XYZ file of N, CA, C and O in Angstrom:
684
model
N -34.222 -16.767 -29.200
C -33.424 -15.570 -29.090
C -31.981 -15.969 -28.809
O -31.699 -16.767 -27.927
N -31.049 -15.377 -29.552
C -29.629 -15.646 -29.365
C -29.038 -14.520 -28.530
O -29.245 -13.343 -28.827
N -28.300 -14.910 -27.502
C -27.661 -13.924 -26.640
C -26.158 -14.033 -26.824
O -25.584 -15.113 -26.720
N -25.532 -12.916 -27.104
C -24.100 -12.867 -27.321
C -23.396 -12.707 -25.966
O -23.413 -11.628 -25.373
N -22.791 -13.791 -25.472
C -22.145 -13.769 -24.159
C -20.982 -12.784 -24.105
O -20.751 -12.151 -23.076
N -20.271 -12.643 -25.205
C -19.157 -11.703 -25.232
C -19.648 -10.269 -25.030
O -19.040 -9.497 -24.299
N -20.751 -9.924 -25.667
C -21.307 -8.578 -25.500
C -21.804 -8.361 -24.066
O -21.644 -7.276 -23.518
N -22.380 -9.382 -23.476
C -22.843 -9.287 -22.082
C -21.650 -9.038 -21.163
O -21.671 -8.143 -20.307
N -20.602 -9.814 -21.345
C -19.419 -9.654 -20.506
C -18.738 -8.308 -20.744
O -18.251 -7.676 -19.813
N -18.739 -7.855 -21.985
C -18.151 -6.549 -22.291
C -18.934 -5.445 -21.618
O -18.353 -4.543 -21.003
N -20.249 -5.503 -21.705
C -21.067 -4.463 -21.076
C -20.884 -4.451 -19.569
O -20.809 -3.387 -18.945
N -20.773 -5.615 -18.959
C -20.537 -5.685 -17.512
C -19.199 -5.040 -17.148
O -19.102 -4.293 -16.176
N -18.182 -5.327 -17.942
C -16.867 -4.731 -17.695
C -16.931 -3.214 -17.838
O -16.369 -2.483 -17.023
N -17.626 -2.746 -18.852
C -17.748 -1.302 -19.053
C -18.500 -0.643 -17.890
O -18.130 0.451 -17.448
N -19.518 -1.312 -17.389
C -20.241 -0.788 -16.222
C -19.320 -0.690 -15.005
O -19.340 0.301 -14.275
N -18.532 -1.733 -14.806
C -17.613 -1.725 -13.674
C -16.591 -0.603 -13.815
O -16.325 0.125 -12.848
N -16.047 -0.423 -15.008
C -15.084 0.659 -15.230
C -15.734 2.021 -15.012
O -15.122 2.923 -14.432
N -16.967 2.160 -15.458
C -17.696 3.414 -15.216
C -17.844 3.659 -13.720
O -17.627 4.778 -13.237
N -18.170 2.609 -12.975
C -18.311 2.759 -11.525
C -16.983 3.093 -10.851
O -16.951 3.869 -9.897
N -15.903 2.518 -11.343
C -14.581 2.852 -10.788
C -14.293 4.333 -11.017
O -13.885 5.047 -10.089
N -14.525 4.801 -12.231
C -14.249 6.212 -12.541
C -15.102 7.127 -11.680
O -14.592 8.061 -11.061
N -16.401 6.870 -11.621
C -17.278 7.774 -10.872
C -17.044 7.690 -9.367
O -17.200 8.684 -8.665
N -16.637 6.533 -8.874
C -16.376 6.389 -7.440
C -15.129 7.143 -7.000
O -15.054 7.608 -5.863
N -14.161 7.229 -7.893
C -12.888 7.840 -7.512
C -12.629 9.162 -8.219
O -11.527 9.698 -8.136
N -13.658 9.695 -8.865
C -13.551 11.007 -9.490
C -13.218 12.032 -8.414
O -13.785 12.005 -7.330
N -12.311 12.893 -8.698
C -11.927 13.977 -7.788
C -11.230 13.514 -6.513
O -11.094 14.290 -5.576
N -10.822 12.255 -6.434
C -10.089 11.831 -5.239
C -8.601 12.046 -5.468
O -8.105 11.948 -6.589
N -7.920 12.366 -4.427
C -6.480 12.632 -4.501
C -5.751 11.559 -3.706
O -6.174 11.178 -2.626
N -4.658 11.068 -4.251
C -3.812 10.132 -3.523
C -2.595 10.905 -3.060
O -1.694 11.188 -3.838
N -2.593 11.259 -1.800
C -1.538 12.100 -1.241
C -0.289 11.311 -0.873
O 0.685 11.887 -0.422
N -0.307 9.997 -1.028
C 0.841 9.181 -0.656
C 1.962 9.210 -1.690
O 3.033 8.677 -1.447
N 1.695 9.808 -2.853
C 2.673 9.817 -3.931
C 2.829 11.234 -4.463
O 1.907 12.033 -4.409
N 4.005 11.490 -5.005
C 4.223 12.764 -5.674
C 3.905 12.580 -7.155
O 4.602 11.867 -7.865
N 2.844 13.234 -7.580
C 2.439 13.187 -8.990
C 2.309 14.633 -9.443
O 1.556 15.409 -8.850
N 3.039 14.982 -10.487
C 2.996 16.382 -10.914
C 1.635 16.726 -11.519
O 0.863 15.855 -11.899
N 1.380 18.013 -11.617
C 0.077 18.500 -12.095
C -0.224 18.053 -13.519
O -1.374 17.775 -13.850
N 0.797 17.968 -14.353
C 0.610 17.528 -15.737
C 0.023 16.116 -15.772
O -0.931 15.849 -16.516
N 0.567 15.223 -14.969
C 0.077 13.832 -14.912
C -1.331 13.802 -14.323
O -2.213 13.111 -14.849
N -1.574 14.556 -13.259
C -2.921 14.597 -12.656
C -3.951 15.089 -13.672
O -5.031 14.504 -13.797
N -3.617 16.144 -14.371
C -4.544 16.682 -15.375
C -4.765 15.688 -16.505
O -5.886 15.536 -16.997
N -3.705 15.012 -16.914
C -3.815 14.000 -17.962
C -4.759 12.869 -17.530
O -5.654 12.474 -18.282
N -4.571 12.380 -16.318
C -5.428 11.308 -15.785
C -6.882 11.765 -15.744
O -7.793 11.031 -16.142
N -7.115 12.983 -15.276
C -8.482 13.514 -15.208
C -9.102 13.639 -16.592
O -10.273 13.303 -16.790
N -8.326 14.123 -17.563
C -8.836 14.262 -18.931
C -9.172 12.904 -19.546
O -10.218 12.736 -20.169
N -8.267 11.945 -19.367
C -8.508 10.590 -19.885
C -9.771 10.011 -19.256
O -10.628 9.456 -19.948
N -9.893 10.154 -17.947
C -11.061 9.605 -17.242
C -12.352 10.251 -17.717
O -13.353 9.558 -17.924
N -12.342 11.558 -17.914
C -13.541 12.248 -18.412
C -13.919 11.752 -19.806
O -15.093 11.520 -20.087
N -12.927 11.612 -20.668
C -13.201 11.155 -22.035
C -13.714 9.721 -22.056
O -14.667 9.404 -22.776
N -13.093 8.858 -21.293
C -13.536 7.465 -21.262
C -14.920 7.363 -20.621
O -15.773 6.624 -21.114
N -15.157 8.135 -19.565
C -16.478 8.127 -18.937
C -17.552 8.570 -19.922
O -18.636 7.976 -19.982
N -17.257 9.576 -20.718
C -18.216 10.043 -21.731
C -18.554 8.913 -22.705
O -19.721 8.683 -23.029
N -17.542 8.175 -23.139
C -17.770 7.061 -24.065
C -18.475 5.896 -23.385
O -19.317 5.230 -23.987
N -18.151 5.639 -22.126
C -18.839 4.577 -21.382
C -20.321 4.881 -21.255
O -21.165 3.990 -21.392
N -20.640 6.131 -21.014
C -22.041 6.524 -20.881
C -22.809 6.397 -22.195
O -24.020 6.227 -22.184
N -22.095 6.443 -23.313
C -22.750 6.283 -24.613
C -23.188 4.839 -24.863
O -24.172 4.606 -25.550
N -22.435 3.881 -24.347
C -22.716 2.473 -24.669
C -23.349 1.697 -23.515
O -23.630 0.508 -23.665
N -23.569 2.363 -22.395
C -24.238 1.708 -21.266
C -25.436 2.543 -20.833
O -25.529 3.720 -21.161
N -26.315 1.917 -20.117
C -27.486 2.601 -19.569
C -27.175 3.011 -18.128
O -26.185 2.572 -17.549
N -28.052 3.821 -17.547
C -27.794 4.190 -16.157
C -28.085 3.001 -15.243
O -28.778 2.052 -15.623
N -27.541 3.049 -14.047
C -27.620 1.909 -13.122
C -29.057 1.498 -12.804
O -29.336 0.315 -12.640
N -29.963 2.464 -12.722
C -31.364 2.140 -12.417
C -31.973 1.207 -13.465
O -32.759 0.327 -13.134
N -31.615 1.404 -14.719
C -32.121 0.542 -15.789
C -31.768 -0.914 -15.512
O -32.614 -1.805 -15.629
N -30.510 -1.161 -15.161
C -30.066 -2.532 -14.922
C -30.751 -3.126 -13.691
O -31.172 -4.286 -13.711
N -30.884 -2.321 -12.656
C -31.519 -2.825 -11.441
C -33.009 -3.092 -11.637
O -33.535 -4.090 -11.157
N -33.701 -2.230 -12.365
C -35.136 -2.414 -12.605
C -35.424 -3.633 -13.475
O -36.469 -4.262 -13.341
N -34.523 -3.956 -14.384
C -34.773 -5.032 -15.344
C -34.033 -6.326 -15.039
O -34.020 -7.233 -15.860
N -33.456 -6.423 -13.871
C -32.630 -7.600 -13.562
C -33.419 -8.899 -13.503
O -32.873 -9.959 -13.774
N -34.690 -8.832 -13.192
C -35.481 -10.063 -13.096
C -36.302 -10.344 -14.348
O -36.806 -11.452 -14.506
N -36.422 -9.369 -15.219
C -37.261 -9.561 -16.403
C -36.472 -9.812 -17.682
O -37.055 -10.149 -18.705
N -35.173 -9.649 -17.626
C -34.352 -9.806 -18.828
C -33.163 -10.713 -18.527
O -32.365 -10.424 -17.641
N -33.062 -11.784 -19.317
C -31.929 -12.687 -19.142
C -30.618 -11.957 -19.425
O -29.627 -12.162 -18.735
N -30.631 -11.090 -20.422
C -29.436 -10.336 -20.785
C -28.980 -9.446 -19.623
O -27.803 -9.454 -19.253
N -29.896 -8.706 -19.035
C -29.560 -7.817 -17.909
C -29.116 -8.644 -16.707
O -28.139 -8.305 -16.031
N -29.804 -9.742 -16.462
C -29.408 -10.631 -15.369
C -27.980 -11.136 -15.582
O -27.171 -11.179 -14.643
N -27.656 -11.496 -16.812
C -26.305 -11.953 -17.141
C -25.272 -10.860 -16.958
O -24.172 -11.108 -16.455
N -25.610 -9.646 -17.361
C -24.695 -8.512 -17.185
C -24.399 -8.312 -15.704
O -23.237 -8.138 -15.306
N -25.422 -8.367 -14.869
C -25.221 -8.164 -13.435
C -24.426 -9.312 -12.805
O -23.590 -9.081 -11.920
N -24.657 -10.541 -13.268
C -23.862 -11.667 -12.762
C -22.395 -11.507 -13.151
O -21.495 -11.743 -12.348
N -22.159 -11.107 -14.380
C -20.786 -10.901 -14.846
C -20.132 -9.740 -14.084
O -18.970 -9.832 -13.680
N -20.877 -8.676 -13.865
C -20.389 -7.533 -13.087
C -19.981 -7.996 -11.687
O -18.904 -7.650 -11.197
N -20.845 -8.769 -11.064
C -20.554 -9.264 -9.711
C -19.326 -10.163 -9.697
O -18.546 -10.146 -8.741
N -19.141 -10.955 -10.751
C -17.966 -11.808 -10.830
C -16.687 -10.968 -10.846
O -15.762 -11.211 -10.079
N -16.642 -9.966 -11.709
C -15.443 -9.119 -11.778
C -15.234 -8.391 -10.451
O -14.113 -8.313 -9.944
N -16.299 -7.859 -9.915
C -16.210 -7.130 -8.653
C -15.669 -8.024 -7.532
O -14.810 -7.615 -6.750
N -16.168 -9.253 -7.475
C -15.706 -10.203 -6.462
C -14.228 -10.536 -6.659
O -13.458 -10.567 -5.698
N -13.825 -10.769 -7.886
C -12.417 -11.081 -8.167
C -11.508 -9.906 -7.805
O -10.422 -10.100 -7.262
N -11.955 -8.699 -8.078
C -11.164 -7.527 -7.691
C -11.091 -7.377 -6.183
O -10.041 -7.049 -5.636
N -12.197 -7.637 -5.510
C -12.188 -7.510 -4.043
C -11.239 -8.525 -3.402
O -10.646 -8.243 -2.364
N -11.071 -9.683 -4.021
C -10.103 -10.662 -3.505
C -8.675 -10.147 -3.668
O -7.807 -10.478 -2.864
N -8.445 -9.358 -4.706
C -7.104 -8.817 -4.963
C -6.748 -7.670 -4.013
O -5.583 -7.439 -3.732
N -7.763 -6.950 -3.578
C -7.526 -5.775 -2.743
C -8.003 -6.029 -1.328
O -9.180 -5.866 -1.017
N -7.071 -6.404 -0.477
C -7.408 -6.598 0.930
C -7.405 -5.244 1.619
O -6.991 -4.231 1.042
N -7.847 -5.202 2.847
C -7.941 -3.948 3.597
C -6.618 -3.184 3.599
O -5.566 -3.746 3.857
N -6.713 -1.911 3.320
C -5.563 -1.036 3.400
C -4.611 -1.070 2.220
O -3.640 -0.327 2.198
N -4.865 -1.910 1.234
C -3.980 -1.988 0.074
C -4.229 -0.761 -0.805
O -5.369 -0.438 -1.129
N -3.151 -0.081 -1.150
C -3.276 1.088 -2.015
C -3.505 0.647 -3.456
O -3.066 -0.426 -3.861
N -4.212 1.489 -4.183
C -4.376 1.209 -5.603
C -4.624 2.496 -6.366
O -4.976 3.524 -5.785
N -4.393 2.431 -7.643
C -4.611 3.565 -8.531
C -5.803 3.211 -9.415
O -5.676 2.402 -10.329
N -6.964 3.796 -9.149
C -8.157 3.446 -9.929
C -7.996 3.718 -11.422
O -8.492 2.954 -12.243
N -7.286 4.774 -11.795
C -7.113 5.088 -13.220
C -6.332 3.984 -13.933
O -6.742 3.514 -14.992
N -5.233 3.570 -13.352
C -4.445 2.516 -13.985
C -5.202 1.199 -13.961
O -5.100 0.414 -14.905
N -5.981 0.956 -12.924
C -6.754 -0.279 -12.840
C -7.775 -0.359 -13.973
O -7.814 -1.345 -14.711
N -8.615 0.656 -14.129
C -9.652 0.550 -15.163
C -9.043 0.575 -16.561
O -9.532 -0.131 -17.452
N -7.981 1.349 -16.771
C -7.322 1.349 -18.086
C -6.764 -0.035 -18.382
O -6.895 -0.557 -19.498
N -6.161 -0.669 -17.385
C -5.580 -2.002 -17.578
C -6.654 -3.054 -17.816
O -6.456 -3.973 -18.618
N -7.784 -2.921 -17.132
C -8.896 -3.846 -17.370
C -9.365 -3.733 -18.818
O -9.541 -4.739 -19.515
N -9.568 -2.508 -19.268
C -10.025 -2.289 -20.641
C -8.981 -2.735 -21.662
O -9.323 -3.384 -22.657
N -7.733 -2.393 -21.419
C -6.673 -2.748 -22.368
C -6.524 -4.268 -22.482
O -6.358 -4.799 -23.581
N -6.609 -4.958 -21.364
C -6.477 -6.415 -21.392
C -7.651 -7.030 -22.161
O -7.452 -7.915 -22.997
N -8.848 -6.565 -21.905
C -10.040 -7.114 -22.550
C -10.055 -6.820 -24.050
O -10.218 -7.708 -24.876
N -9.885 -5.545 -24.400
C -10.042 -5.149 -25.797
C -8.785 -5.362 -26.637
O -8.882 -5.767 -27.793
N -7.633 -5.066 -26.087
C -6.403 -5.140 -26.896
C -5.737 -6.512 -26.805
O -5.425 -7.114 -27.822
N -5.508 -6.983 -25.584
C -4.776 -8.245 -25.443
C -5.622 -9.451 -25.840
O -5.131 -10.379 -26.465
N -6.896 -9.449 -25.457
C -7.761 -10.578 -25.787
C -8.591 -10.339 -27.043
O -9.329 -11.222 -27.480
N -8.523 -9.158 -27.597
C -9.241 -8.786 -28.830
C -10.742 -9.038 -28.741
O -11.372 -9.466 -29.710
N -11.328 -8.762 -27.606
C -12.770 -8.933 -27.449
C -13.511 -7.837 -28.201
O -13.089 -6.684 -28.224
N -14.580 -8.225 -28.822
C -15.465 -7.329 -29.567
C -14.724 -6.609 -30.691
O -15.052 -5.476 -31.038
N -13.751 -7.270 -31.285
C -12.941 -6.636 -32.330
C -13.744 -6.300 -33.584
O -13.298 -5.502 -34.400
N -14.921 -6.875 -33.727
C -15.752 -6.584 -34.899
C -17.019 -5.810 -34.529
O -17.936 -5.707 -35.334
N -17.056 -5.288 -33.331
C -18.256 -4.633 -32.843
C -18.149 -3.115 -32.994
O -17.283 -2.486 -32.405
N -19.056 -2.543 -33.770
C -18.986 -1.109 -34.015
C -19.348 -0.274 -32.782
O -18.859 0.830 -32.639
N -20.178 -0.793 -31.876
C -20.543 0.021 -30.722
C -19.402 0.182 -29.737
O -19.403 1.080 -28.918
N -18.396 -0.671 -29.832
C -17.259 -0.582 -28.918
C -15.986 -0.122 -29.625
O -14.886 -0.288 -29.109
N -16.133 0.490 -30.778
C -14.981 0.889 -31.586
C -14.048 1.818 -30.817
O -12.828 1.721 -30.939
N -14.583 2.714 -30.025
C -13.753 3.638 -29.242
C -12.775 2.863 -28.359
O -11.594 3.201 -28.281
N -13.258 1.819 -27.709
C -12.421 1.053 -26.782
C -11.435 0.151 -27.523
O -10.408 -0.217 -26.974
N -11.764 -0.178 -28.755
C -10.863 -0.992 -29.567
C -9.678 -0.182 -30.093
O -8.568 -0.691 -30.188
N -9.915 1.071 -30.439
C -8.845 1.875 -31.029
C -8.209 2.846 -30.036
O -7.269 3.549 -30.388
N -8.688 2.858 -28.802
C -8.130 3.787 -27.816
C -6.631 3.520 -27.625
O -6.217 2.370 -27.509
N -5.823 4.563 -27.572
C -4.361 4.370 -27.428
C -3.946 4.117 -25.968
O -3.396 4.980 -25.299
N -4.225 2.934 -25.491
C -3.905 2.581 -24.108
C -2.417 2.748 -23.817
O -2.028 3.079 -22.704
N -1.586 2.540 -24.819
C -0.140 2.653 -24.613
C 0.256 4.069 -24.191
O 1.210 4.240 -23.443
N -0.491 5.077 -24.643
C -0.189 6.447 -24.215
C -0.378 6.605 -22.713
O 0.419 7.267 -22.043
N -1.427 6.006 -22.185
C -1.675 6.085 -20.745
C -0.590 5.310 -20.001
O -0.061 5.787 -18.984
N -0.255 4.139 -20.502
C 0.817 3.360 -19.883
C 2.112 4.164 -19.850
O 2.814 4.184 -18.842
N 2.427 4.838 -20.951
C 3.640 5.654 -20.987
C 3.603 6.742 -19.918
O 4.569 6.938 -19.191
N 2.485 7.436 -19.831
C 2.363 8.521 -18.843
C 2.450 7.996 -17.417
O 3.042 8.637 -16.555
N 1.827 6.847 -17.160
C 1.756 6.354 -15.784
C 2.860 5.365 -15.422
O 2.897 4.868 -14.299
N 3.750 5.102 -16.341
C 4.887 4.226 -16.040
C 6.220 4.892 -16.377
O 7.120 4.941 -15.549
N 6.335 5.392 -17.578
C 7.623 5.924 -18.020
C 7.862 7.368 -17.601
O 8.993 7.762 -17.348
N 6.813 8.150 -17.530
C 6.979 9.579 -17.274
C 6.811 9.962 -15.808
O 6.583 11.122 -15.501
N 6.924 9.005 -14.910
C 6.787 9.290 -13.488
C 8.139 9.285 -12.798
O 9.007 8.483 -13.117
N 8.267 10.153 -11.826
C 9.498 10.185 -11.043
C 9.357 9.377 -9.760
O 10.335 8.876 -9.239
N 8.158 9.239 -9.261
C 7.920 8.510 -8.010
C 7.948 7.005 -8.275
O 7.020 6.443 -8.862
N 9.001 6.350 -7.839
C 9.186 4.912 -8.079
C 8.093 4.073 -7.415
O 7.662 3.057 -7.965
N 7.654 4.486 -6.228
C 6.584 3.744 -5.548
C 5.298 3.775 -6.371
O 4.570 2.790 -6.422
N 5.022 4.897 -6.999
C 3.817 5.016 -7.817
C 3.939 4.169 -9.084
O 2.971 3.554 -9.520
N 5.128 4.106 -9.664
C 5.360 3.236 -10.820
C 5.102 1.778 -10.447
O 4.440 1.046 -11.179
N 5.634 1.378 -9.301
C 5.450 -0.003 -8.835
C 3.971 -0.289 -8.606
O 3.468 -1.354 -8.969
N 3.263 0.676 -8.016
C 1.824 0.513 -7.806
C 1.097 0.341 -9.137
O 0.216 -0.510 -9.279
N 1.471 1.124 -10.134
C 0.829 1.036 -11.447
C 1.104 -0.303 -12.113
O 0.222 -0.880 -12.751
N 2.305 -0.809 -11.958
C 2.624 -2.138 -12.498
C 1.781 -3.199 -11.800
O 1.261 -4.122 -12.440
N 1.590 -3.024 -10.510
C 0.738 -3.952 -9.751
C -0.699 -3.915 -10.271
O -1.359 -4.954 -10.373
N -1.193 -2.734 -10.649
C -2.550 -2.610 -11.194
C -2.666 -3.374 -12.512
O -3.679 -4.024 -12.767
N -1.641 -3.299 -13.338
C -1.645 -4.029 -14.609
C -1.699 -5.528 -14.343
O -2.481 -6.251 -14.972
N -0.890 -5.994 -13.406
C -0.857 -7.423 -13.098
C -2.188 -7.908 -12.547
O -2.687 -8.971 -12.933
N -2.792 -7.128 -11.668
C -4.101 -7.486 -11.106
C -5.150 -7.523 -12.217
O -5.934 -8.471 -12.307
N -5.164 -6.499 -13.053
C -6.146 -6.448 -14.152
C -5.998 -7.657 -15.058
O -6.998 -8.262 -15.454
N -4.778 -8.018 -15.372
C -4.569 -9.175 -16.245
C -5.070 -10.459 -15.589
O -5.736 -11.262 -16.246
N -4.772 -10.658 -14.311
C -5.249 -11.865 -13.617
C -6.774 -11.919 -13.602
O -7.373 -12.953 -13.898
N -7.386 -10.809 -13.262
C -8.846 -10.765 -13.162
C -9.492 -10.978 -14.531
O -10.433 -11.765 -14.665
N -8.980 -10.319 -15.550
C -9.579 -10.442 -16.885
C -9.384 -11.838 -17.448
O -10.272 -12.385 -18.106
N -8.255 -12.451 -17.194
C -8.052 -13.824 -17.679
C -9.033 -14.796 -17.008
O -9.558 -15.697 -17.661
N -9.301 -14.603 -15.723
C -10.329 -15.416 -15.052
C -11.705 -15.100 -15.621
O -12.525 -15.986 -15.841
N -11.958 -13.832 -15.857
C -13.235 -13.373 -16.380
C -13.500 -13.946 -17.776
O -14.630 -14.323 -18.094
N -12.470 -14.028 -18.573
C -12.610 -14.567 -19.914
C -13.098 -16.013 -19.877
O -13.851 -16.439 -20.747
N -12.698 -16.751 -18.857
C -13.110 -18.150 -18.721
C -14.457 -18.313 -18.018
O -15.037 -19.393 -18.019
N -14.938 -17.233 -17.410
C -16.191 -17.273 -16.657
C -17.372 -17.564 -17.585
O -17.508 -16.955 -18.640
N -18.202 -18.503 -17.186
C -19.411 -18.854 -17.947
C -20.634 -18.402 -17.170
O -20.761 -18.673 -15.971
N -21.511 -17.739 -17.828
C -22.769 -17.331 -17.205
C -23.655 -18.550 -17.027
O -23.861 -19.294 -17.971
N -24.135 -18.745 -15.844
C -25.010 -19.894 -15.576
C -26.298 -19.448 -14.959
O -26.407 -18.529 -14.282
């Protein structure tokens, strides 16, 4: 049996992004002034991406139930844990972050910058998604300079983590 490591790593990343979205759904960051248009845009983007993530991933129970019986599932969970650990090193206690910009940057770095799964039809949505539109909304169209700086920090963190992840070998 041939196992595609790129697909395993992609699925793990998608699971992590799904968990980021669902964990921070409906949360408000009161430390910044963000107009309603931007908030609604972020919510709409998150809902749409979550819908697509749910199409290409299984529910969490599936992965947990099959972690010992499937090498592929075991690999997905190891890759998930690797990304999660790398992100936790980036975010020490009390550090603010924008989950929307983080998951968008993770996806954009993986699919657009590194061209992962560029020939995979099941991930076509993530390959053609206009990440630049989100970047424009969360960088160029903001008045709160602190929030812009935070969003730039999310991009930098995502790039560091994904570049390490790209080199990660499942063992």
